[in-house]
PDB file of C-alpha atoms in Angstrom:
ATOM      1  CA  SER W  24     -14.596  -0.251 -14.794  1.00 70.00           C
ATOM      2  CA  GLN W  25     -13.235  -1.051 -11.551  1.00 72.00           C
ATOM      3  CA  LYS W  26     -13.001   2.412  -9.065  1.00 83.00           C
ATOM      4  CA  ILE W  27     -11.959   2.624  -5.370  1.00 89.00           C
ATOM      5  CA  GLU W  28     -13.336   6.131  -4.023  1.00 91.00           C
ATOM      6  CA  GLN W  29     -11.750   7.765  -0.789  1.00 93.00           C
ATOM      7  CA  ASN W  30     -12.615  11.562  -0.059  1.00 82.00           C
ATOM      8  CA  SER W  31     -10.058  13.185  -1.987  1.00 74.00           C
ATOM      9  CA  GLU W  32     -10.147  16.565   0.267  1.00 82.00           C
ATOM     10  CA  ALA W  33      -8.562  16.567   3.501  1.00 90.00           C
ATOM     11  CA  LEU W  34     -10.588  16.045   6.647  1.00 94.00           C
ATOM     12  CA  ASN W  35     -10.044  18.334   9.607  1.00 95.00           C
ATOM     13  CA  ILE W  36     -11.231  17.540  13.126  1.00 96.00           C
ATOM     14  CA  GLN W  37     -10.602  18.979  16.515  1.00 97.00           C
ATOM     15  CA  GLU W  38      -8.310  17.152  18.963  1.00 97.00           C
ATOM     16  CA  GLY W  39     -10.523  14.468  20.889  1.00 97.00           C
ATOM     17  CA  LYS W  40     -13.324  14.015  18.595  1.00 97.00           C
ATOM     18  CA  THR W  41     -14.246  10.638  16.130  1.00 97.00           C
ATOM     19  CA  ALA W  42     -12.826  11.070  12.651  1.00 96.00           C
ATOM     20  CA  THR W  43     -14.616   8.984  10.021  1.00 96.00           C
ATOM     21  CA  LEU W  44     -12.919   8.350   6.577  1.00 97.00           C
ATOM     22  CA  THR W  45     -14.934   6.441   3.740  1.00 96.00           C
ATOM     23  CA  CYS W  46     -14.064   3.716   1.027  1.00 95.00           C
ATOM     24  CA  ASN W  47     -16.450   3.051  -1.751  1.00 95.00           C
ATOM     25  CA  TYR W  48     -16.011   0.863  -4.185  1.00 92.00           C
ATOM     26  CA  THR W  49     -17.817  -0.146  -7.492  1.00 88.00           C
ATOM     27  CA  ASN W  50     -17.358  -3.378  -9.717  1.00 82.00           C
ATOM     28  CA  TYR W  51     -15.569  -5.247  -6.695  1.00 79.00           C
ATOM     29  CA  SER W  52     -16.386  -8.152  -4.820  1.00 80.00           C
ATOM     30  CA  PRO W  53     -13.670  -8.070  -2.617  1.00 82.00           C
ATOM     31  CA  ALA W  54     -12.988 -11.114  -0.207  1.00 80.00           C
ATOM     32  CA  TYR W  55     -11.430  -8.518   2.544  1.00 86.00           C
ATOM     33  CA  LEU W  56     -10.562  -5.209   2.932  1.00 90.00           C
ATOM     34  CA  GLN W  57      -7.619  -3.497   4.752  1.00 92.00           C
ATOM     35  CA  TRP W  58      -6.743   0.114   6.039  1.00 95.00           C
ATOM     36  CA  TYR W  59      -3.391   1.487   5.836  1.00 95.00           C
ATOM     37  CA  ARG W  60      -1.882   4.533   7.518  1.00 96.00           C
ATOM     38  CA  GLN W  61       0.866   6.639   5.405  1.00 95.00           C
ATOM     39  CA  ASP W  62       3.223   9.489   6.823  1.00 94.00           C
ATOM     40  CA  PRO W  63       4.592  11.806   3.947  1.00 91.00           C
ATOM     41  CA  GLY W  64       7.725  10.220   2.725  1.00 89.00           C
ATOM     42  CA  ARG W  65       6.907   6.926   4.080  1.00 92.00           C
ATOM     43  CA  GLY W  66       5.527   3.332   3.172  1.00 92.00           C
ATOM     44  CA  PRO W  67       1.820   2.722   4.143  1.00 93.00           C
ATOM     45  CA  VAL W  68       1.561   0.827   7.819  1.00 92.00           C
ATOM     46  CA  PHE W  69      -1.190  -1.712   8.036  1.00 90.00           C
ATOM     47  CA  LEU W  70      -3.638  -1.058  10.593  1.00 94.00           C
ATOM     48  CA  LEU W  71      -6.535  -3.364  10.453  1.00 93.00           C
ATOM     49  CA  LEU W  72      -8.172  -5.983   8.018  1.00 91.00           C
ATOM     50  CA  ILE W  73     -12.156  -6.975   7.719  1.00 92.00           C
ATOM     51  CA  ARG W  74     -13.210 -10.018   5.658  1.00 89.00           C
ATOM     52  CA  GLU W  75     -16.506  -9.679   3.383  1.00 87.00           C
ATOM     53  CA  ASN W  76     -18.735 -11.972   5.991  1.00 89.00           C
ATOM     54  CA  GLU W  77     -17.418  -9.290   9.016  1.00 92.00           C
ATOM     55  CA  LYS W  78     -19.694  -6.513   9.857  1.00 91.00           C
ATOM     56  CA  GLU W  79     -17.036  -4.693  12.421  1.00 95.00           C
ATOM     57  CA  LYS W  80     -13.765  -4.952  13.509  1.00 95.00           C
ATOM     58  CA  ARG W  81     -12.030  -2.729  16.327  1.00 96.00           C
ATOM     59  CA  LYS W  82      -8.560  -2.313  17.383  1.00 94.00           C
ATOM     60  CA  GLU W  83      -7.988   0.057  20.517  1.00 95.00           C
ATOM     61  CA  ARG W  84      -9.089   3.615  19.390  1.00 97.00           C
ATOM     62  CA  LEU W  85      -9.992   2.137  15.766  1.00 97.00           C
ATOM     63  CA  LYS W  86     -13.033   0.970  14.242  1.00 97.00           C
ATOM     64  CA  VAL W  87     -14.060  -0.657  10.639  1.00 97.00           C
ATOM     65  CA  THR W  88     -16.948  -1.458   9.219  1.00 97.00           C
ATOM     66  CA  PHE W  89     -17.792  -3.229   5.822  1.00 94.00           C
ATOM     67  CA  ASP W  90     -21.093  -3.021   3.908  1.00 92.00           C
ATOM     68  CA  THR W  91     -20.725  -5.453   1.223  1.00 89.00           C
ATOM     69  CA  THR W  92     -24.197  -4.317   0.047  1.00 91.00           C
ATOM     70  CA  LEU W  93     -23.700  -0.557   0.255  1.00 93.00           C
ATOM     71  CA  LYS W  94     -20.138  -1.494  -1.271  1.00 92.00           C
ATOM     72  CA  GLN W  95     -18.519   0.548   1.465  1.00 94.00           C
ATOM     73  CA  SER W  96     -16.344   0.670   4.061  1.00 95.00           C
ATOM     74  CA  LEU W  97     -16.226   3.168   6.885  1.00 97.00           C
ATOM     75  CA  PHE W  98     -12.910   3.835   9.300  1.00 97.00           C
ATOM     76  CA  HIS W  99     -13.163   5.520  12.692  1.00 97.00           C
ATOM     77  CA  ILE W 100     -10.491   7.025  14.964  1.00 97.00           C
ATOM     78  CA  THR W 101     -12.236   7.672  18.119  1.00 97.00           C
ATOM     79  CA  ALA W 102     -10.704  10.192  20.444  1.00 97.00           C
ATOM     80  CA  SER W 103      -8.240  11.351  17.737  1.00 97.00           C
ATOM     81  CA  GLN W 104      -5.117  12.746  18.471  1.00 97.00           C
ATOM     82  CA  PRO W 105      -2.543  15.131  16.264  1.00 97.00           C
ATOM     83  CA  ALA W 106      -0.744  12.277  16.095  1.00 97.00           C
ATOM     84  CA  ASP W 107      -3.352  10.398  14.001  1.00 98.00           C
ATOM     85  CA  SER W 108      -3.132  12.941  11.031  1.00 97.00           C
ATOM     86  CA  ALA W 109      -2.044  11.185   8.315  1.00 97.00           C
ATOM     87  CA  THR W 110      -3.284  10.046   4.906  1.00 95.00           C
ATOM     88  CA  TYR W 111      -5.407   6.778   5.442  1.00 97.00           C
ATOM     89  CA  LEU W 112      -5.577   4.463   2.282  1.00 95.00           C
ATOM     90  CA  CYS W 113      -8.321   1.747   2.200  1.00 95.00           C
ATOM     91  CA  ALA W 114      -7.374  -1.287   0.005  1.00 92.00           C
ATOM     92  CA  LEU W 115      -9.312  -4.049  -1.497  1.00 89.00           C
ATOM     93  CA  TYR W 116      -8.347  -7.816  -2.384  1.00 82.00           C
ATOM     94  CA  SER W 117     -10.423  -9.363  -4.886  1.00 75.00           C
ATOM     95  CA  GLY W 118      -9.841 -13.158  -5.211  1.00 66.00           C
ATOM     96  CA  GLY W 119     -10.642 -13.011  -8.863  1.00 60.00           C
ATOM     97  CA  TYR W 120      -7.759 -10.473  -9.641  1.00 56.00           C
ATOM     98  CA  GLN W 121      -5.325 -12.247  -7.215  1.00 65.00           C
ATOM     99  CA  LYS W 122      -4.027  -8.847  -5.891  1.00 73.00           C
ATOM    100  CA  VAL W 123      -4.733  -5.737  -3.745  1.00 81.00           C
ATOM    101  CA  THR W 124      -5.866  -2.640  -5.160  1.00 86.00           C
ATOM    102  CA  PHE W 125      -5.533   0.930  -3.388  1.00 90.00           C
ATOM    103  CA  GLY W 126      -7.364   3.870  -3.017  1.00 92.00           C
ATOM    104  CA  THR W 127      -5.980   7.202  -3.658  1.00 89.00           C
ATOM    105  CA  GLY W 128      -6.550   7.961   0.360  1.00 93.00           C
ATOM    106  CA  THR W 129      -7.549  10.768   2.598  1.00 95.00           C
ATOM    107  CA  LYS W 130      -5.469  13.038   4.506  1.00 95.00           C
ATOM    108  CA  LEU W 131      -6.614  13.447   7.830  1.00 97.00           C
ATOM    109  CA  GLN W 132      -5.502  16.501  10.012  1.00 97.00           C
ATOM    110  CA  VAL W 133      -6.465  16.629  13.573  1.00 97.00           C
ATOM    111  CA  ILE W 134      -6.416  19.911  15.005  1.00 96.00           C
ATOM    112  CA  PRO W 135      -5.005  20.346  18.938  1.00 95.00           C
TER     113      PRO W 135
ATOM    114  CA  GLY O   8       7.074  -8.573  13.753  1.00 65.00           C
ATOM    115  CA  ALA O   9       6.618  -8.597   9.564  1.00 82.00           C
ATOM    116  CA  VAL O  10       9.169  -6.056   9.267  1.00 90.00           C
ATOM    117  CA  VAL O  11      10.635  -4.837   5.907  1.00 94.00           C
ATOM    118  CA  SER O  12      13.657  -2.695   4.948  1.00 95.00           C
ATOM    119  CA  GLN O  13      14.791  -0.816   1.971  1.00 97.00           C
ATOM    120  CA  HIS O  14      17.768   0.540   0.680  1.00 96.00           C
ATOM    121  CA  PRO O  15      18.483   2.941  -0.198  1.00 97.00           C
ATOM    122  CA  SER O  16      16.019   5.574   0.951  1.00 95.00           C
ATOM    123  CA  ARG O  17      16.730   8.404  -1.221  1.00 96.00           C
ATOM    124  CA  VAL O  18      18.630   8.428  -4.287  1.00 97.00           C
ATOM    125  CA  ILE O  19      19.600  10.780  -7.022  1.00 97.00           C
ATOM    126  CA  CYS O  20      21.254  10.097 -10.236  1.00 96.00           C
ATOM    127  CA  LYS O  21      21.890  11.303 -13.664  1.00 96.00           C
ATOM    128  CA  SER O  22      19.884  10.419 -16.694  1.00 97.00           C
ATOM    129  CA  GLY O  23      20.675   7.399 -18.527  1.00 96.00           C
ATOM    130  CA  THR O  24      22.430   5.222 -15.491  1.00 96.00           C
ATOM    131  CA  SER O  25      21.077   2.825 -13.806  1.00 97.00           C
ATOM    132  CA  VAL O  26      19.789   2.375 -10.217  1.00 97.00           C
ATOM    133  CA  LYS O  27      19.079  -0.661  -7.933  1.00 97.00           C
ATOM    134  CA  ILE O  28      16.919  -0.818  -4.954  1.00 97.00           C
ATOM    135  CA  GLU O  29      16.631  -3.600  -2.376  1.00 97.00           C
ATOM    136  CA  CYS O  30      13.570  -4.735  -0.438  1.00 96.00           C
ATOM    137  CA  ARG O  31      14.389  -6.837   2.415  1.00 95.00           C
ATOM    138  CA  SER O  32      11.983  -8.923   5.145  1.00 92.00           C
ATOM    139  CA  LEU O  33      14.083  -8.980   8.370  1.00 92.00           C
ATOM    140  CA  ASP O  34      12.080 -11.292  10.658  1.00 87.00           C
ATOM    141  CA  PHE O  35      10.002 -13.825   8.044  1.00 86.00           C
ATOM    142  CA  GLN O  36      10.304 -15.206   5.049  1.00 86.00           C
ATOM    143  CA  ALA O  37       8.342 -13.489   1.823  1.00 85.00           C
ATOM    144  CA  THR O  38       7.892 -16.015  -0.774  1.00 81.00           C
ATOM    145  CA  THR O  39       6.095 -13.039  -2.622  1.00 88.00           C
ATOM    146  CA  MET O  40       7.084  -9.316  -3.055  1.00 92.00           C
ATOM    147  CA  PHE O  41       5.325  -6.540  -4.487  1.00 93.00           C
ATOM    148  CA  TRP O  42       6.879  -3.456  -6.200  1.00 96.00           C
ATOM    149  CA  TYR O  43       4.856  -0.248  -6.134  1.00 95.00           C
ATOM    150  CA  ARG O  44       5.323   3.517  -7.515  1.00 96.00           C
ATOM    151  CA  GLN O  45       3.751   6.735  -6.372  1.00 94.00           C
ATOM    152  CA  PHE O  46       3.617   9.914  -7.436  1.00 91.00           C
ATOM    153  CA  PRO O  47       2.972  12.788  -5.630  1.00 85.00           C
ATOM    154  CA  LYS O  48      -0.609  12.694  -4.157  1.00 80.00           C
ATOM    155  CA  GLN O  49      -1.663   9.823  -5.786  1.00 85.00           C
ATOM    156  CA  SER O  50      -2.163   6.018  -4.887  1.00 87.00           C
ATOM    157  CA  LEU O  51       0.070   3.553  -5.023  1.00 91.00           C
ATOM    158  CA  MET O  52       0.401   1.913  -8.542  1.00 92.00           C
ATOM    159  CA  LEU O  53       1.543  -1.539  -8.357  1.00 92.00           C
ATOM    160  CA  MET O  54       4.321  -2.641 -10.807  1.00 95.00           C
ATOM    161  CA  ALA O  55       4.998  -6.209 -10.286  1.00 94.00           C
ATOM    162  CA  THR O  56       4.485  -9.081  -8.593  1.00 91.00           C
ATOM    163  CA  SER O  57       7.840 -10.771  -7.484  1.00 89.00           C
ATOM    164  CA  ASN O  58       8.027 -14.611  -6.438  1.00 86.00           C
ATOM    165  CA  GLU O  59      11.059 -16.356  -5.292  1.00 83.00           C
ATOM    166  CA  GLY O  60      12.917 -18.211  -7.312  1.00 82.00           C
ATOM    167  CA  SER O  61      10.919 -17.538 -10.656  1.00 84.00           C
ATOM    168  CA  LYS O  62      10.179 -14.518 -13.090  1.00 87.00           C
ATOM    169  CA  ALA O  63       7.962 -11.513 -11.984  1.00 91.00           C
ATOM    170  CA  THR O  64       4.788 -10.665 -13.454  1.00 91.00           C
ATOM    171  CA  TYR O  65       4.658  -7.427 -14.226  1.00 94.00           C
ATOM    172  CA  GLU O  66       1.366  -4.840 -14.711  1.00 92.00           C
ATOM    173  CA  GLN O  67       0.490  -3.981 -18.157  1.00 91.00           C
ATOM    174  CA  GLY O  68       1.861  -0.605 -19.126  1.00 92.00           C
ATOM    175  CA  VAL O  69       5.205  -1.489 -17.095  1.00 94.00           C
ATOM    176  CA  GLU O  70       8.553  -2.557 -19.457  1.00 94.00           C
ATOM    177  CA  LYS O  71      10.022  -5.312 -18.304  1.00 92.00           C
ATOM    178  CA  ASP O  72      13.064  -4.686 -19.878  1.00 94.00           C
ATOM    179  CA  LYS O  73      13.393  -1.179 -17.959  1.00 96.00           C
ATOM    180  CA  PHE O  74      12.352  -2.118 -14.531  1.00 96.00           C
ATOM    181  CA  LEU O  75      14.563  -5.308 -14.040  1.00 95.00           C
ATOM    182  CA  ILE O  76      13.393  -7.522 -10.785  1.00 94.00           C
ATOM    183  CA  ASN O  77      15.318  -9.968  -8.671  1.00 91.00           C
ATOM    184  CA  HIS O  78      13.769 -12.018  -6.149  1.00 88.00           C
ATOM    185  CA  ALA O  79      16.948 -14.533  -5.567  1.00 82.00           C
ATOM    186  CA  SER O  80      15.942 -15.558  -1.581  1.00 88.00           C
ATOM    187  CA  LEU O  81      13.324 -15.767   0.533  1.00 88.00           C
ATOM    188  CA  THR O  82      14.230 -12.439   2.070  1.00 91.00           C
ATOM    189  CA  LEU O  83      15.631 -10.212  -0.847  1.00 93.00           C
ATOM    190  CA  SER O  84      14.178  -9.037  -3.856  1.00 94.00           C
ATOM    191  CA  THR O  85      15.701  -6.257  -5.703  1.00 95.00           C
ATOM    192  CA  LEU O  86      14.686  -3.598  -8.435  1.00 97.00           C
ATOM    193  CA  THR O  87      16.714  -1.875 -10.906  1.00 97.00           C
ATOM    194  CA  VAL O  88      15.333   0.920 -12.978  1.00 97.00           C
ATOM    195  CA  THR O  89      17.748   0.969 -15.804  1.00 96.00           C
ATOM    196  CA  SER O  90      18.661   3.477 -18.286  1.00 96.00           C
ATOM    197  CA  ALA O  91      16.681   5.715 -15.581  1.00 96.00           C
ATOM    198  CA  HIS O  92      15.220   9.021 -17.274  1.00 96.00           C
ATOM    199  CA  PRO O  93      13.612  12.096 -14.979  1.00 96.00           C
ATOM    200  CA  GLU O  94      10.037  10.871 -15.845  1.00 95.00           C
ATOM    201  CA  ASP O  95      11.530   7.739 -13.801  1.00 96.00           C
ATOM    202  CA  SER O  96      11.543   9.933 -10.643  1.00 96.00           C
ATOM    203  CA  SER O  97       9.059   8.756  -8.165  1.00 96.00           C
ATOM    204  CA  PHE O  98       8.495   7.201  -4.515  1.00 96.00           C
ATOM    205  CA  TYR O  99       8.919   3.405  -5.073  1.00 97.00           C
ATOM    206  CA  ILE O 100       7.961   0.989  -2.456  1.00 96.00           C
ATOM    207  CA  CYS O 101       8.207  -2.617  -2.051  1.00 96.00           C
ATOM    208  CA  SER O 102       6.021  -4.635   0.399  1.00 93.00           C
ATOM    209  CA  ALA O 103       6.405  -8.257   1.363  1.00 91.00           C
ATOM    210  CA  ARG O 104       3.579 -10.581   1.618  1.00 83.00           C
ATOM    211  CA  SER O 105       3.459 -12.363   5.283  1.00 73.00           C
ATOM    212  CA  PRO O 106       2.693 -15.461   6.031  1.00 62.00           C
ATOM    213  CA  THR O 107      -1.078 -16.271   6.146  1.00 56.00           C
ATOM    214  CA  SER O 108      -2.942 -15.462   9.192  1.00 48.00           C
ATOM    215  CA  GLY O 109      -5.706 -16.619  10.649  1.00 41.00           C
ATOM    216  CA  GLY O 110      -9.162 -18.514   9.433  1.00 40.00           C
ATOM    217  CA  ALA O 111      -9.706 -20.553   6.582  1.00 41.00           C
ATOM    218  CA  GLY O 112      -8.703 -19.097   3.344  1.00 47.00           C
ATOM    219  CA  GLY O 113      -5.813 -17.157   4.545  1.00 53.00           C
ATOM    220  CA  THR O 114      -5.326 -13.031   4.160  1.00 62.00           C
ATOM    221  CA  ASP O 115      -3.154 -11.131   2.066  1.00 64.00           C
ATOM    222  CA  THR O 116      -1.799  -8.732   4.649  1.00 74.00           C
ATOM    223  CA  GLN O 117       1.133  -6.804   2.775  1.00 82.00           C
ATOM    224  CA  TYR O 118       3.955  -5.309   4.896  1.00 88.00           C
ATOM    225  CA  PHE O 119       5.542  -2.004   3.243  1.00 92.00           C
ATOM    226  CA  GLY O 120       9.019  -1.009   3.330  1.00 95.00           C
ATOM    227  CA  PRO O 121       9.833   2.734   3.897  1.00 95.00           C
ATOM    228  CA  GLY O 122      10.051   3.418   0.330  1.00 96.00           C
ATOM    229  CA  THR O 123      12.818   4.839  -1.784  1.00 97.00           C
ATOM    230  CA  ARG O 124      12.691   8.369  -3.078  1.00 96.00           C
ATOM    231  CA  LEU O 125      14.641   8.420  -6.652  1.00 97.00           C
ATOM    232  CA  THR O 126      15.317  11.691  -8.375  1.00 96.00           C
ATOM    233  CA  VAL O 127      16.815  11.558 -11.902  1.00 96.00           C
ATOM    234  CA  LEU O 128      18.595  14.463 -13.141  1.00 96.00           C
TER     235      LEU O 128
END
């Protein structure tokens, strides 16, 4: 069966360090992968999209990598700040299924 | 750009009543909107896909007669939870698909509303 796995345990890091979040998937051939940020009691906010033929994408302090061989995406936040504390969701779009499926998210806590 | 609003943000109702939630795309036209439900510490679960001018497509296990979806215009979709029960208490989130952006093949970036917290007593 299809599965999207994100580390369900919270990730605590020190302010100024780089946070790295992982998204692994099985039994998917995603056309592209997206990362969203979700704050408590709020809807997700779109951050970055990376296509299957792209290895890396950057936006300001954010970087996403996509390895279709390993079936894994890594999401990096450099120079992390307490304001980056939130839950981060990865989402896969599989053309065959014509819809986006979300992982359970990883909660990031940046400690001042 | 790409702002989606939801109303109400929070609703408390008695068991057996119906609740309507509105989802609007404020600065773009959305031919497709999605309705999700999220239970605490769980991921977003897609309930249905709403296409303007046609019937919604429901995911397996979602009762179409209980969760009525209407997508009457390119900027408005509504979800009505009929005869709500305590087990329907959840966080309901809509999203709208923005016009395709960049590159051949297009993409499916969804922009989400702020969500509606439904509590059924």
